Amino acid sequence: MARDIWFETVAVAQQRAKRRLPKSVYAALVAASEKGITVADNVEAFSELGFAPHVVGAVEKRELATTVMGQDISLPVIISPTGVQAVHPHGEVAVARAAAARGTAMGLSSFASKPIEDVIAANPKLFFQVYWLGGRDAIAERVERARAAGAVGLIVTTDWTFSHGRDWGSPKIPERMNLATILRLSPQAVTRPGWLWQWGKTLRPPNLQVPNQARKGEPGPPFFAAYGEWMGTPPPTWDDIAWLRELWGGPFMLKGVMRVDDAKRAVDAGVSAISVSNHGGNNLDGTPAAIRALPAVADAVGDQIEVLLDGGIRRGSDVVKALALGARAVMIGRAYLWGLAAAGQPGVENVLDILRAGIDCALMGLGHGSVHDLNADDIVVPPEFARALGVPAAGGV
Ligand SMILES: Cc1cc2nc3c(=O)[nH]c(=O)nc-3n(C[C@H](O)[C@H](O)[C@H](O)COP(=O)(O)O)c2cc1C
């Protein structure tokens, strides 16, 4: 990678993204609910965990490969679905290419800006993410389209409460990208010539349609039409989850599980995987960091289904901490979005390389030859760290 676009840490990618993107686009990447308690805890909680390294006995070559939902991946990190459209003209296709180049899988958001068929052409290890939007018939139609396109798994996300009360302001997503919008946004954009030029070269403004929400024979609806339909759809029941899993019949993840009782119900509904997650702090603010909820959930269901974690991963050492506490792999959100904003496809590859190198270093220090050898003995967990949610007897809620 060209030296001038290479960055050494995810924090540097974030600084570059901030410098490169118009203010409102950058705000959409960092935004979270209400006061931001959860989004901050997602990151801070990793700093409370320590390592217990060995002094001698490091293994010369370390194995990072594993599998998630039936897919071989070269490191225990996959792309979490995100629906921000305007970061880069190549958007999800660039992310898919980067993930493929680095040997990993990708979740594609319901609110992605690119059609699933184009994204799968760039990376066949693709899990399609579903929001409960439009009821069973509409969902079945979209899921069948994903199957026909070649999706190898589903990710169902139900942890969303439509909160608008953000102290840092809700991201300003325009209704439509017409001349009036472009003129309104231009004062922000002119101070970001690199971003403007990227879009200028395509001769197209950022796409505010959501092509994967299209009904048969219709174009993708505008973002706000789809969001409105979502707000008007009754939230799913556990029976709905079991229905969709049955309909899909293949690898199926429920994303956003924080409680042990919910994890057990997910197992009963027949899921093959869950992600312990609070939507990157975008759901109910005040929810503890995902990493705090992981140990109890992994203990309860980790021998029955695959348990992943997402929320707050910024370093390879964070990945190692999550695996030591029971995750099979992690998903990343903002880290790759910052990489994409900073440098497009190579920027996402750069982020995956940073995580890979960090995982490898931590394995070396801990004296392990494989990510599969990580265990609770490798890390120092402060007494008040974990939160066993949904376990009344254990002092949880
Ligand atoms: C800008 C943005 C958009 C997101 N869009 C979606 C989405 O469309 N579907 C979904 O399941 N999760 C979505 N998420 C949540 C991520 O998949 C993931 O749970 C979260 O980003 C993980 O936290 P991290 O950003 O600290 O890695 C979004 C997150 C961000 C930051």
CSV table of C-alpha atoms and ligand atoms in Angstrom, one decimal:
chain,number,residue,atom,x,y,z
A,1,MET,CA,0.0,0.0,0.0
A,2,ALA,CA,1.2,3.5,-0.8
A,3,ARG,CA,3.1,4.9,2.2
A,4,ASP,CA,1.0,8.1,2.1
A,5,ILE,CA,-2.3,6.4,2.7
A,6,TRP,CA,-1.1,3.7,5.1
A,7,PHE,CA,-2.0,4.2,8.7
A,8,GLU,CA,-0.7,2.4,11.8
A,9,THR,CA,-3.7,2.3,14.1
A,10,VAL,CA,-7.5,2.5,13.9
A,11,ALA,CA,-7.3,5.8,15.9
A,12,VAL,CA,-5.3,7.3,13.0
A,13,ALA,CA,-7.9,6.0,10.5
A,14,GLN,CA,-10.5,7.8,12.6
A,15,GLN,CA,-8.6,11.1,12.5
A,16,ARG,CA,-8.2,10.8,8.7
A,17,ALA,CA,-11.9,10.1,8.3
A,18,LYS,CA,-12.7,13.1,10.4
A,19,ARG,CA,-10.5,15.3,8.3
A,20,ARG,CA,-11.7,13.9,5.0
A,21,LEU,CA,-15.5,13.6,5.4
A,22,PRO,CA,-18.1,16.5,5.5
A,23,LYS,CA,-19.1,17.1,9.2
A,24,SER,CA,-22.5,15.5,8.9
A,25,VAL,CA,-21.2,12.4,7.2
A,26,TYR,CA,-18.5,11.9,9.9
A,27,ALA,CA,-21.2,12.6,12.6
A,28,ALA,CA,-23.3,9.7,11.2
A,29,LEU,CA,-20.3,7.3,11.7
A,30,VAL,CA,-19.7,8.3,15.4
A,31,ALA,CA,-23.3,8.9,16.4
A,32,ALA,CA,-24.9,6.8,19.1
A,33,SER,CA,-28.0,7.0,21.3
A,34,GLU,CA,-28.8,9.7,23.9
A,35,LYS,CA,-25.8,10.6,26.0
A,36,GLY,CA,-23.4,8.1,24.5
A,37,ILE,CA,-22.8,6.1,27.7
A,38,THR,CA,-22.9,2.8,26.0
A,39,VAL,CA,-20.8,3.7,23.0
A,40,ALA,CA,-18.1,5.0,25.3
A,41,ASP,CA,-18.3,1.9,27.6
A,42,ASN,CA,-18.0,-0.4,24.6
A,43,VAL,CA,-14.5,1.0,24.0
A,44,GLU,CA,-13.5,1.8,27.6
A,45,ALA,CA,-14.4,-1.6,29.0
A,46,PHE,CA,-11.6,-3.2,26.9
A,47,SER,CA,-9.1,-1.0,28.7
A,48,GLU,CA,-10.2,-2.5,32.0
A,49,LEU,CA,-9.1,-6.0,30.9
A,50,GLY,CA,-5.4,-6.9,31.3
A,51,PHE,CA,-3.2,-9.7,29.9
A,52,ALA,CA,-1.3,-12.4,31.7
A,53,PRO,CA,1.7,-13.0,29.4
A,54,HIS,CA,4.3,-15.7,29.5
A,55,VAL,CA,8.0,-14.9,29.6
A,56,VAL,CA,9.3,-17.9,27.6
A,57,GLY,CA,7.5,-20.3,25.4
A,58,ALA,CA,6.2,-18.2,22.5
A,59,VAL,CA,5.2,-20.2,19.5
A,60,GLU,CA,7.0,-19.4,16.3
A,61,LYS,CA,4.0,-19.4,14.0
A,62,ARG,CA,0.5,-18.6,15.1
A,63,GLU,CA,-2.7,-19.7,13.5
A,64,LEU,CA,-5.5,-17.1,13.2
A,65,ALA,CA,-7.9,-18.9,10.9
A,66,THR,CA,-11.3,-20.1,12.1
A,67,THR,CA,-14.9,-20.5,10.8
A,68,VAL,CA,-18.1,-18.5,11.3
A,69,MET,CA,-21.5,-19.8,10.2
A,70,GLY,CA,-19.8,-22.3,8.0
A,71,GLN,CA,-17.4,-19.9,6.3
A,72,ASP,CA,-13.6,-20.3,6.5
A,73,ILE,CA,-12.1,-17.0,7.5
A,74,SER,CA,-8.4,-16.2,7.8
A,75,LEU,CA,-8.8,-14.2,11.1
A,76,PRO,CA,-11.5,-14.2,13.7
A,77,VAL,CA,-12.9,-10.8,12.5
A,78,ILE,CA,-15.7,-10.2,10.1
A,79,ILE,CA,-17.4,-7.1,8.8
A,80,SER,CA,-20.5,-6.1,10.7
A,81,PRO,CA,-23.4,-4.7,8.6
A,82,THR,CA,-23.6,-0.9,8.5
A,83,GLY,CA,-26.0,1.3,6.6
A,84,VAL,CA,-24.0,4.5,6.0
A,85,GLN,CA,-24.1,5.4,2.4
A,86,ALA,CA,-22.0,8.4,1.7
A,87,VAL,CA,-18.6,7.5,3.1
A,88,HIS,CA,-17.2,6.4,-0.3
A,89,PRO,CA,-18.6,6.0,-3.8
A,90,HIS,CA,-17.7,2.3,-4.0
A,91,GLY,CA,-19.2,1.8,-0.5
A,92,GLU,CA,-20.1,-1.8,0.3
A,93,VAL,CA,-18.4,-3.1,-2.9
A,94,ALA,CA,-15.1,-1.7,-1.7
A,95,VAL,CA,-15.6,-3.2,1.7
A,96,ALA,CA,-16.5,-6.6,0.2
A,97,ARG,CA,-13.4,-6.6,-2.0
A,98,ALA,CA,-11.2,-5.7,1.0
A,99,ALA,CA,-12.7,-8.4,3.1
A,100,ALA,CA,-12.2,-11.0,0.3
A,101,ALA,CA,-8.6,-9.8,-0.2
A,102,ARG,CA,-8.0,-10.4,3.5
A,103,GLY,CA,-9.9,-13.7,3.6
A,104,THR,CA,-12.9,-12.8,5.6
A,105,ALA,CA,-16.7,-12.6,5.5
A,106,MET,CA,-19.0,-9.7,5.4
A,107,GLY,CA,-22.5,-8.8,6.7
A,108,LEU,CA,-24.4,-6.6,4.3
A,109,SER,CA,-26.9,-4.1,5.8
A,110,SER,CA,-30.6,-3.9,4.8
A,111,PHE,CA,-29.8,-0.3,4.3
A,112,ALA,CA,-26.8,-0.7,2.1
A,113,SER,CA,-26.3,1.5,-0.8
A,114,LYS,CA,-25.3,-1.2,-3.3
A,115,PRO,CA,-27.4,-4.1,-4.6
A,116,ILE,CA,-26.6,-7.4,-2.9
A,117,GLU,CA,-25.8,-9.0,-6.3
A,118,ASP,CA,-22.9,-6.5,-6.9
A,119,VAL,CA,-21.6,-7.1,-3.4
A,120,ILE,CA,-21.6,-10.9,-3.6
A,121,ALA,CA,-19.8,-10.7,-6.9
A,122,ALA,CA,-17.0,-9.0,-4.9
A,123,ASN,CA,-17.1,-11.4,-1.9
A,124,PRO,CA,-19.2,-14.6,-1.9
A,125,LYS,CA,-18.8,-15.0,1.9
A,126,LEU,CA,-21.7,-12.7,2.4
A,127,PHE,CA,-24.3,-12.7,5.2
A,128,PHE,CA,-27.4,-10.6,4.4
A,129,GLN,CA,-28.7,-8.6,7.4
A,130,VAL,CA,-32.4,-8.2,7.9
A,131,TYR,CA,-34.4,-5.6,9.8
A,132,TRP,CA,-38.0,-6.4,10.7
A,133,LEU,CA,-39.4,-4.2,8.1
A,134,GLY,CA,-42.7,-4.6,6.2
A,135,GLY,CA,-44.0,-7.9,7.8
A,136,ARG,CA,-43.5,-11.5,6.9
A,137,ASP,CA,-44.4,-11.3,3.1
A,138,ALA,CA,-42.0,-8.5,2.4
A,139,ILE,CA,-39.2,-10.0,4.5
A,140,ALA,CA,-39.7,-13.4,2.8
A,141,GLU,CA,-39.4,-11.7,-0.6
A,142,ARG,CA,-36.1,-10.0,0.4
A,143,VAL,CA,-34.6,-13.1,1.9
A,144,GLU,CA,-35.4,-15.1,-1.2
A,145,ARG,CA,-33.7,-12.5,-3.3
A,146,ALA,CA,-30.6,-12.8,-1.0
A,147,ARG,CA,-30.7,-16.6,-1.4
A,148,ALA,CA,-31.0,-16.3,-5.2
A,149,ALA,CA,-28.0,-13.9,-5.1
A,150,GLY,CA,-25.9,-16.5,-3.2
A,151,ALA,CA,-25.9,-15.2,0.4
A,152,VAL,CA,-24.5,-17.8,2.7
A,153,GLY,CA,-26.2,-16.7,5.9
A,154,LEU,CA,-28.7,-14.3,7.4
A,155,ILE,CA,-28.1,-11.8,10.2
A,156,VAL,CA,-31.3,-10.6,11.9
A,157,THR,CA,-31.0,-7.4,13.8
A,158,THR,CA,-33.9,-6.5,16.1
A,159,ASP,CA,-32.2,-4.2,18.7
A,160,TRP,CA,-33.4,-0.8,17.5
A,161,THR,CA,-35.8,1.6,19.3
A,162,PHE,CA,-36.1,4.6,17.0
A,163,SER,CA,-34.6,6.9,19.6
A,164,HIS,CA,-33.9,10.4,18.3
A,165,GLY,CA,-32.6,11.9,21.5
A,166,ARG,CA,-28.9,12.2,20.7
A,167,ASP,CA,-27.0,14.9,22.7
A,168,TRP,CA,-24.6,15.1,19.7
A,169,GLY,CA,-27.5,15.5,17.2
A,170,SER,CA,-29.0,12.9,15.0
A,171,PRO,CA,-27.2,12.4,11.7
A,172,LYS,CA,-28.7,14.7,9.1
A,173,ILE,CA,-29.6,12.3,6.3
A,174,PRO,CA,-31.3,14.3,3.5
A,175,GLU,CA,-34.7,13.2,2.1
A,176,ARG,CA,-33.3,13.2,-1.4
A,177,MET,CA,-30.1,14.2,-3.2
A,178,ASN,CA,-31.3,16.9,-5.5
A,179,LEU,CA,-29.7,20.3,-6.5
A,180,ALA,CA,-31.2,22.0,-3.4
A,181,THR,CA,-29.6,19.4,-1.1
A,182,ILE,CA,-26.3,19.6,-2.8
A,183,LEU,CA,-26.3,23.4,-2.5
A,184,ARG,CA,-27.3,23.2,1.2
A,185,LEU,CA,-24.5,20.7,1.9
A,186,SER,CA,-21.9,22.5,-0.2
A,187,PRO,CA,-20.4,24.7,2.5
A,188,GLN,CA,-19.5,21.5,4.4
A,189,ALA,CA,-18.3,19.7,1.3
A,190,VAL,CA,-16.1,22.5,-0.2
A,191,THR,CA,-13.8,22.2,2.8
A,192,ARG,CA,-13.4,18.5,2.0
A,193,PRO,CA,-12.1,18.5,-1.6
A,194,GLY,CA,-10.8,14.9,-1.5
A,195,TRP,CA,-14.2,13.6,-0.6
A,196,LEU,CA,-15.9,15.9,-3.1
A,197,TRP,CA,-13.6,14.9,-5.9
A,198,GLN,CA,-14.2,11.2,-5.3
A,199,TRP,CA,-17.9,11.7,-5.8
A,200,GLY,CA,-17.3,14.3,-8.6
A,201,LYS,CA,-15.4,11.7,-10.6
A,202,THR,CA,-18.4,9.3,-10.5
A,203,LEU,CA,-20.7,12.1,-11.9
A,204,ARG,CA,-23.3,10.9,-9.3
A,205,PRO,CA,-24.3,12.2,-5.9
A,206,PRO,CA,-24.4,9.8,-2.9
A,207,ASN,CA,-27.1,7.2,-3.4
A,208,LEU,CA,-30.0,7.7,-0.9
A,209,GLN,CA,-32.0,4.7,-2.2
A,210,VAL,CA,-31.8,1.4,-0.4
A,211,PRO,CA,-31.8,-1.2,-3.3
A,212,ASN,CA,-32.0,-4.3,-1.1
A,213,GLN,CA,-35.4,-3.1,0.3
A,214,ALA,CA,-37.0,-3.1,-3.2
A,215,ARG,CA,-40.2,-5.1,-3.7
A,216,LYS,CA,-40.4,-7.2,-6.8
A,217,GLY,CA,-40.2,-5.2,-10.0
A,218,GLU,CA,-39.8,-1.9,-8.2
A,219,PRO,CA,-36.8,0.3,-7.7
A,220,GLY,CA,-35.2,0.5,-4.2
A,221,PRO,CA,-37.2,3.0,-2.1
A,222,PRO,CA,-35.6,6.1,-0.7
A,223,PHE,CA,-33.9,5.7,2.7
A,224,PHE,CA,-36.7,7.6,4.6
A,225,ALA,CA,-39.5,5.7,2.9
A,226,ALA,CA,-37.9,2.4,4.1
A,227,TYR,CA,-37.3,3.8,7.5
A,228,GLY,CA,-40.9,4.9,7.8
A,229,GLU,CA,-42.1,1.5,6.8
A,230,TRP,CA,-39.8,0.0,9.4
A,231,MET,CA,-41.3,2.3,12.1
A,232,GLY,CA,-44.8,1.2,11.1
A,233,THR,CA,-44.0,-2.5,11.2
A,234,PRO,CA,-45.0,-4.4,14.4
A,235,PRO,CA,-41.8,-5.6,16.1
A,236,PRO,CA,-41.1,-9.3,15.8
A,237,THR,CA,-42.0,-12.0,18.3
A,238,TRP,CA,-39.9,-15.1,19.1
A,239,ASP,CA,-42.3,-17.0,16.8
A,240,ASP,CA,-41.4,-14.6,14.0
A,241,ILE,CA,-37.7,-15.3,14.6
A,242,ALA,CA,-38.3,-19.1,14.5
A,243,TRP,CA,-40.4,-18.7,11.3
A,244,LEU,CA,-37.7,-16.8,9.5
A,245,ARG,CA,-35.0,-19.3,10.6
A,246,GLU,CA,-37.2,-22.1,9.3
A,247,LEU,CA,-37.8,-20.2,6.0
A,248,TRP,CA,-34.1,-19.5,5.5
A,249,GLY,CA,-33.0,-23.0,6.6
A,250,GLY,CA,-29.3,-22.1,6.6
A,251,PRO,CA,-26.8,-20.3,8.9
A,252,PHE,CA,-28.7,-17.7,10.9
A,253,MET,CA,-27.5,-15.2,13.4
A,254,LEU,CA,-29.5,-13.1,15.8
A,255,LYS,CA,-27.6,-9.9,16.4
A,256,GLY,CA,-27.9,-7.7,19.5
A,257,VAL,CA,-28.3,-10.3,22.3
A,258,MET,CA,-27.2,-9.0,25.7
A,259,ARG,CA,-29.0,-11.2,28.1
A,260,VAL,CA,-28.6,-14.9,29.0
A,261,ASP,CA,-32.4,-15.5,29.0
A,262,ASP,CA,-32.6,-14.1,25.4
A,263,ALA,CA,-29.6,-16.1,24.4
A,264,LYS,CA,-31.4,-19.3,25.6
A,265,ARG,CA,-34.6,-18.3,23.7
A,266,ALA,CA,-32.5,-17.7,20.6
A,267,VAL,CA,-31.2,-21.3,20.9
A,268,ASP,CA,-34.8,-22.5,21.3
A,269,ALA,CA,-35.8,-20.6,18.1
A,270,GLY,CA,-33.1,-22.6,16.3
A,271,VAL,CA,-30.5,-19.9,15.5
A,272,SER,CA,-27.0,-21.0,14.7
A,273,ALA,CA,-25.2,-18.0,16.0
A,274,ILE,CA,-25.7,-14.8,18.1
A,275,SER,CA,-23.8,-11.6,18.4
A,276,VAL,CA,-23.5,-10.2,21.8
A,277,SER,CA,-24.0,-6.6,20.9
A,278,ASN,CA,-25.7,-3.3,21.7
A,279,HIS,CA,-25.7,-2.1,18.1
A,280,GLY,CA,-22.5,-0.2,18.7
A,281,GLY,CA,-24.2,2.0,21.4
A,282,ASN,CA,-27.1,2.9,19.0
A,283,ASN,CA,-29.8,1.1,20.9
A,284,LEU,CA,-30.8,1.8,24.5
A,285,ASP,CA,-28.2,4.1,26.1
A,286,GLY,CA,-27.1,2.8,29.5
A,287,THR,CA,-26.8,-0.8,28.2
A,288,PRO,CA,-23.4,-2.1,29.4
A,289,ALA,CA,-20.6,-2.7,27.0
A,290,ALA,CA,-21.0,-5.8,24.9
A,291,ILE,CA,-17.8,-7.3,26.3
A,292,ARG,CA,-19.2,-7.1,29.9
A,293,ALA,CA,-22.2,-9.2,28.9
A,294,LEU,CA,-20.2,-11.7,26.9
A,295,PRO,CA,-18.8,-14.1,29.6
A,296,ALA,CA,-22.3,-15.0,31.1
A,297,VAL,CA,-23.8,-15.5,27.6
A,298,ALA,CA,-20.9,-17.6,26.3
A,299,ASP,CA,-21.0,-19.7,29.4
A,300,ALA,CA,-24.7,-20.3,29.0
A,301,VAL,CA,-25.0,-21.1,25.3
A,302,GLY,CA,-21.4,-21.2,23.8
A,303,ASP,CA,-21.5,-25.0,23.6
A,304,GLN,CA,-24.7,-25.0,21.6
A,305,ILE,CA,-24.3,-22.1,19.1
A,306,GLU,CA,-21.6,-19.8,17.8
A,307,VAL,CA,-21.3,-16.7,20.0
A,308,LEU,CA,-19.8,-13.6,18.4
A,309,LEU,CA,-19.3,-10.2,19.8
A,310,ASP,CA,-19.4,-6.7,18.3
A,311,GLY,CA,-19.0,-3.3,19.8
A,312,GLY,CA,-15.8,-1.3,20.6
A,313,ILE,CA,-13.2,-3.4,18.7
A,314,ARG,CA,-10.4,-1.0,17.8
A,315,ARG,CA,-7.3,-3.2,18.2
A,316,GLY,CA,-6.2,-6.8,17.7
A,317,SER,CA,-5.8,-7.1,21.5
A,318,ASP,CA,-9.5,-6.3,21.8
A,319,VAL,CA,-10.3,-9.3,19.6
A,320,VAL,CA,-8.0,-11.5,21.7
A,321,LYS,CA,-9.8,-10.4,24.9
A,322,ALA,CA,-13.2,-11.2,23.4
A,323,LEU,CA,-12.0,-14.6,22.3
A,324,ALA,CA,-10.5,-15.3,25.7
A,325,LEU,CA,-13.9,-14.5,27.3
A,326,GLY,CA,-15.7,-16.9,25.1
A,327,ALA,CA,-16.4,-15.3,21.6
A,328,ARG,CA,-15.7,-17.4,18.6
A,329,ALA,CA,-15.0,-14.3,16.5
A,330,VAL,CA,-15.9,-10.6,16.5
A,331,MET,CA,-17.5,-8.2,14.1
A,332,ILE,CA,-16.3,-4.7,13.4
A,333,GLY,CA,-18.3,-1.6,12.5
A,334,ARG,CA,-16.8,1.9,12.9
A,335,ALA,CA,-13.2,0.6,12.5
A,336,TYR,CA,-13.7,-0.4,8.9
A,337,LEU,CA,-16.0,2.6,8.1
A,338,TRP,CA,-13.1,4.9,9.2
A,339,GLY,CA,-10.7,2.9,7.0
A,340,LEU,CA,-13.1,3.1,4.1
A,341,ALA,CA,-13.5,6.9,4.6
A,342,ALA,CA,-9.7,7.3,4.9
A,343,ALA,CA,-8.6,5.4,1.9
A,344,GLY,CA,-11.3,3.3,0.2
A,345,GLN,CA,-10.7,-0.4,-0.3
A,346,PRO,CA,-7.0,-0.3,0.8
A,347,GLY,CA,-8.1,1.6,3.9
A,348,VAL,CA,-10.4,-1.3,4.9
A,349,GLU,CA,-7.6,-3.8,4.1
A,350,ASN,CA,-5.3,-1.6,6.3
A,351,VAL,CA,-7.7,-1.9,9.2
A,352,LEU,CA,-8.0,-5.7,8.8
A,353,ASP,CA,-4.1,-5.9,8.7
A,354,ILE,CA,-3.9,-3.8,11.9
A,355,LEU,CA,-6.2,-6.2,13.7
A,356,ARG,CA,-4.4,-9.3,12.3
A,357,ALA,CA,-1.0,-8.0,13.4
A,358,GLY,CA,-2.4,-7.1,16.9
A,359,ILE,CA,-4.0,-10.6,17.3
A,360,ASP,CA,-0.8,-12.2,16.3
A,361,CYS,CA,1.3,-10.2,18.8
A,362,ALA,CA,-1.1,-10.9,21.6
A,363,LEU,CA,-1.0,-14.6,20.8
A,364,MET,CA,2.7,-14.6,20.8
A,365,GLY,CA,2.9,-12.8,24.2
A,366,LEU,CA,0.4,-15.3,25.7
A,367,GLY,CA,2.4,-18.2,24.4
A,368,HIS,CA,-0.4,-19.6,22.2
A,369,GLY,CA,-0.1,-21.1,18.7
A,370,SER,CA,-3.7,-20.7,17.7
A,371,VAL,CA,-6.7,-18.4,18.4
A,372,HIS,CA,-8.5,-21.6,19.5
A,373,ASP,CA,-6.2,-21.9,22.5
A,374,LEU,CA,-7.3,-18.6,24.1
A,375,ASN,CA,-9.0,-18.9,27.5
A,376,ALA,CA,-10.0,-17.0,30.6
A,377,ASP,CA,-6.5,-17.7,32.2
A,378,ASP,CA,-5.0,-15.4,29.6
A,379,ILE,CA,-6.6,-12.2,30.9
A,380,VAL,CA,-7.1,-10.3,34.1
A,381,VAL,CA,-10.7,-9.5,34.7
A,382,PRO,CA,-11.4,-6.9,37.5
A,383,PRO,CA,-13.9,-8.1,40.1
A,384,GLU,CA,-16.8,-5.8,39.1
A,385,PHE,CA,-16.2,-6.1,35.3
A,386,ALA,CA,-18.8,-8.5,34.0
A,387,ARG,CA,-22.5,-8.1,33.9
A,388,ALA,CA,-24.6,-11.2,33.9
A,389,LEU,CA,-27.8,-9.8,32.4
A,390,GLY,CA,-31.0,-12.0,32.5
A,391,VAL,CA,-29.6,-14.2,35.3
A,392,PRO,CA,-31.5,-13.2,38.5
A,393,ALA,CA,-29.9,-15.8,40.7
A,394,ALA,CA,-26.4,-14.7,39.8
A,395,GLY,CA,-27.1,-11.1,40.8
A,396,GLY,CA,-27.9,-10.0,37.3
A,397,VAL,CA,-31.3,-8.4,36.4
B,1,LIG,C1,-22.9,4.1,11.1
B,1,LIG,C2,-23.4,2.8,11.5
B,1,LIG,C3,-24.4,2.2,10.8
B,1,LIG,C4,-24.9,0.9,11.3
B,1,LIG,N1,-25.9,0.3,10.5
B,1,LIG,C5,-26.3,-1.0,10.9
B,1,LIG,C6,-27.2,-1.7,10.1
B,1,LIG,O1,-27.7,-1.2,9.1
B,1,LIG,N2,-27.5,-2.9,10.5
B,1,LIG,C7,-27.0,-3.5,11.7
B,1,LIG,O2,-27.4,-4.6,12.0
B,1,LIG,N3,-26.2,-2.8,12.4
B,1,LIG,C8,-25.8,-1.6,12.1
B,1,LIG,N4,-24.8,-0.9,12.8
B,1,LIG,C9,-24.2,-1.6,14.0
B,1,LIG,C10,-23.0,-2.4,13.6
B,1,LIG,O3,-23.3,-3.5,12.8
B,1,LIG,C11,-22.2,-2.9,14.8
B,1,LIG,O4,-23.2,-3.5,15.7
B,1,LIG,C12,-21.5,-1.8,15.6
B,1,LIG,O5,-21.0,-0.8,14.7
B,1,LIG,C13,-20.4,-2.4,16.4
B,1,LIG,O6,-19.7,-1.4,17.1
B,1,LIG,P1,-18.4,-0.7,16.7
B,1,LIG,O7,-18.8,0.3,15.7
B,1,LIG,O8,-17.9,-0.1,17.9
B,1,LIG,O9,-17.5,-1.8,16.1
B,1,LIG,C14,-24.4,0.3,12.4
B,1,LIG,C15,-23.3,1.0,13.1
B,1,LIG,C16,-22.9,2.2,12.7
B,1,LIG,C17,-21.8,2.8,13.4
